[in-house]
Amino acid sequence: MDCIDPRRVARFWSELLGREEGSSEPGWVYLGGRDDLLPRLVFQPVSEPERGKTRTHLDIVVDDIAVGIEEVISLGGSFTGERHDYDEGVVVVMTDPEGNEFRLCQYYSSQSA
């Protein structure tokens, strides 16, 4: 993930996802390691801010959408105001501290997509 401040953005994602920082290159921050079962998240420094719509995003499943929104905001992220209600659940569009979009998803049944 390109970031103006990789440390700040990685700290947000570390807290949100419960992922520990792994071995990293100077100026970069890695969450997780190469041998982890979960994807390793890499935050690299760039000089320009995000421009335009994020083409790739994470969907993060939560048990309670309101609690999830509050947690993201308390960690320095934002709620875009975009919400989609479906028969199977609700999806809201959030951003991390540098404006990278992701989705919080609450499913009403035991099925997840």
Short mmCIF file of N, CA, C and O in Angstrom, two decimals, residues 56-94:
data_model
loop_
_atom_site.label_atom_id
_atom_site.label_comp_id
_atom_site.label_asym_id
_atom_site.label_seq_id
_atom_site.Cartn_x
_atom_site.Cartn_y
_atom_site.Cartn_z
N THR A 56 -8.37 -1.40 -5.68
CA THR A 56 -8.35 -2.63 -4.90
C THR A 56 -8.66 -2.24 -3.46
O THR A 56 -8.16 -1.24 -2.97
N HIS A 57 -9.48 -3.03 -2.81
CA HIS A 57 -9.80 -2.74 -1.41
C HIS A 57 -10.03 -4.04 -0.65
O HIS A 57 -10.31 -5.07 -1.24
N LEU A 58 -9.90 -3.94 0.65
CA LEU A 58 -10.18 -5.08 1.53
C LEU A 58 -11.62 -5.03 2.00
O LEU A 58 -12.17 -3.95 2.24
N ASP A 59 -12.24 -6.19 2.14
CA ASP A 59 -13.54 -6.33 2.80
C ASP A 59 -13.25 -6.95 4.16
O ASP A 59 -12.68 -8.04 4.23
N ILE A 60 -13.64 -6.26 5.21
CA ILE A 60 -13.41 -6.73 6.57
C ILE A 60 -14.76 -7.06 7.20
O ILE A 60 -15.62 -6.19 7.32
N VAL A 61 -14.93 -8.31 7.59
CA VAL A 61 -16.19 -8.76 8.18
C VAL A 61 -16.19 -8.43 9.67
O VAL A 61 -15.22 -8.72 10.38
N VAL A 62 -17.28 -7.81 10.12
CA VAL A 62 -17.46 -7.47 11.53
C VAL A 62 -18.78 -8.05 12.02
O VAL A 62 -19.68 -8.32 11.23
N ASP A 63 -18.88 -8.25 13.33
CA ASP A 63 -20.11 -8.76 13.93
C ASP A 63 -21.18 -7.69 14.04
O ASP A 63 -22.37 -7.98 13.99
N ASP A 64 -20.76 -6.43 14.23
CA ASP A 64 -21.68 -5.32 14.43
C ASP A 64 -21.15 -4.12 13.66
O ASP A 64 -20.09 -3.59 13.98
N ILE A 65 -21.89 -3.68 12.64
CA ILE A 65 -21.42 -2.62 11.76
C ILE A 65 -21.20 -1.31 12.51
O ILE A 65 -20.21 -0.60 12.27
N ALA A 66 -22.08 -0.98 13.45
CA ALA A 66 -21.93 0.27 14.20
C ALA A 66 -20.67 0.26 15.05
O ALA A 66 -19.93 1.26 15.10
N VAL A 67 -20.40 -0.86 15.70
CA VAL A 67 -19.18 -0.99 16.51
C VAL A 67 -17.95 -0.92 15.60
O VAL A 67 -16.95 -0.28 15.93
N GLY A 68 -18.01 -1.55 14.43
CA GLY A 68 -16.91 -1.51 13.49
C GLY A 68 -16.61 -0.09 13.02
O GLY A 68 -15.45 0.32 12.95
N ILE A 69 -17.66 0.66 12.71
CA ILE A 69 -17.48 2.06 12.29
C ILE A 69 -16.82 2.86 13.40
O ILE A 69 -15.87 3.61 13.15
N GLU A 70 -17.30 2.70 14.62
CA GLU A 70 -16.72 3.42 15.76
C GLU A 70 -15.25 3.07 15.94
O GLU A 70 -14.42 3.95 16.22
N GLU A 71 -14.90 1.79 15.80
CA GLU A 71 -13.50 1.38 15.97
C GLU A 71 -12.61 2.02 14.91
O GLU A 71 -11.53 2.53 15.21
N VAL A 72 -13.05 1.99 13.65
CA VAL A 72 -12.26 2.59 12.58
C VAL A 72 -12.03 4.08 12.85
O VAL A 72 -10.92 4.58 12.73
N ILE A 73 -13.08 4.78 13.24
CA ILE A 73 -12.96 6.21 13.53
C ILE A 73 -12.03 6.46 14.71
O ILE A 73 -11.18 7.36 14.67
N SER A 74 -12.13 5.64 15.75
CA SER A 74 -11.26 5.82 16.93
C SER A 74 -9.79 5.58 16.60
O SER A 74 -8.90 6.12 17.26
N LEU A 75 -9.51 4.79 15.55
CA LEU A 75 -8.14 4.51 15.13
C LEU A 75 -7.61 5.54 14.13
O LEU A 75 -6.46 5.46 13.72
N GLY A 76 -8.44 6.50 13.74
CA GLY A 76 -8.00 7.55 12.83
C GLY A 76 -8.53 7.43 11.42
O GLY A 76 -8.18 8.23 10.55
N GLY A 77 -9.39 6.45 11.17
CA GLY A 77 -10.01 6.30 9.86
C GLY A 77 -11.28 7.12 9.77
O GLY A 77 -11.63 7.84 10.70
N SER A 78 -11.98 6.99 8.66
CA SER A 78 -13.20 7.77 8.44
C SER A 78 -14.29 6.92 7.79
O SER A 78 -13.99 5.98 7.05
N PHE A 79 -15.53 7.32 8.03
CA PHE A 79 -16.69 6.74 7.36
C PHE A 79 -17.04 7.67 6.21
O PHE A 79 -17.22 8.87 6.41
N THR A 80 -17.11 7.15 4.99
CA THR A 80 -17.40 7.99 3.82
C THR A 80 -18.86 8.40 3.74
O THR A 80 -19.20 9.29 2.97
N GLY A 81 -19.72 7.73 4.51
CA GLY A 81 -21.15 7.97 4.41
C GLY A 81 -21.83 7.02 3.44
O GLY A 81 -23.05 6.98 3.35
N GLU A 82 -21.03 6.25 2.71
CA GLU A 82 -21.59 5.30 1.75
C GLU A 82 -21.95 4.00 2.45
O GLU A 82 -21.11 3.37 3.08
N ARG A 83 -23.21 3.62 2.34
CA ARG A 83 -23.73 2.41 2.99
C ARG A 83 -24.64 1.69 2.02
O ARG A 83 -25.45 2.32 1.33
N HIS A 84 -24.51 0.37 1.99
CA HIS A 84 -25.34 -0.46 1.12
C HIS A 84 -25.99 -1.54 1.97
O HIS A 84 -25.29 -2.34 2.60
N ASP A 85 -27.32 -1.55 2.01
CA ASP A 85 -28.06 -2.55 2.76
C ASP A 85 -28.62 -3.59 1.79
O ASP A 85 -29.25 -3.25 0.79
N TYR A 86 -28.34 -4.85 2.11
CA TYR A 86 -28.78 -5.98 1.29
C TYR A 86 -29.54 -6.95 2.19
O TYR A 86 -29.44 -6.88 3.42
N ASP A 87 -30.26 -7.88 1.60
CA ASP A 87 -30.97 -8.88 2.39
C ASP A 87 -30.00 -9.68 3.26
O ASP A 87 -30.33 -10.04 4.39
N GLU A 88 -28.80 -9.96 2.74
CA GLU A 88 -27.84 -10.79 3.48
C GLU A 88 -26.94 -10.00 4.43
O GLU A 88 -26.22 -10.58 5.23
N GLY A 89 -26.99 -8.67 4.37
CA GLY A 89 -26.14 -7.89 5.28
C GLY A 89 -25.99 -6.46 4.85
O GLY A 89 -26.72 -5.96 4.00
N VAL A 90 -25.01 -5.80 5.46
CA VAL A 90 -24.75 -4.39 5.18
C VAL A 90 -23.26 -4.20 4.90
O VAL A 90 -22.41 -4.89 5.48
N VAL A 91 -22.97 -3.26 4.01
CA VAL A 91 -21.61 -2.92 3.64
C VAL A 91 -21.46 -1.41 3.74
O VAL A 91 -22.31 -0.67 3.24
N VAL A 92 -20.40 -0.96 4.41
CA VAL A 92 -20.12 0.47 4.49
C VAL A 92 -18.71 0.71 3.96
O VAL A 92 -17.82 -0.13 4.12
N VAL A 93 -18.51 1.86 3.34
CA VAL A 93 -17.21 2.23 2.80
C VAL A 93 -16.50 3.12 3.81
O VAL A 93 -17.04 4.15 4.24
N MET A 94 -15.29 2.69 4.17
CA MET A 94 -14.48 3.40 5.15
C MET A 94 -13.16 3.80 4.49
O MET A 94 -12.85 3.32 3.40
#
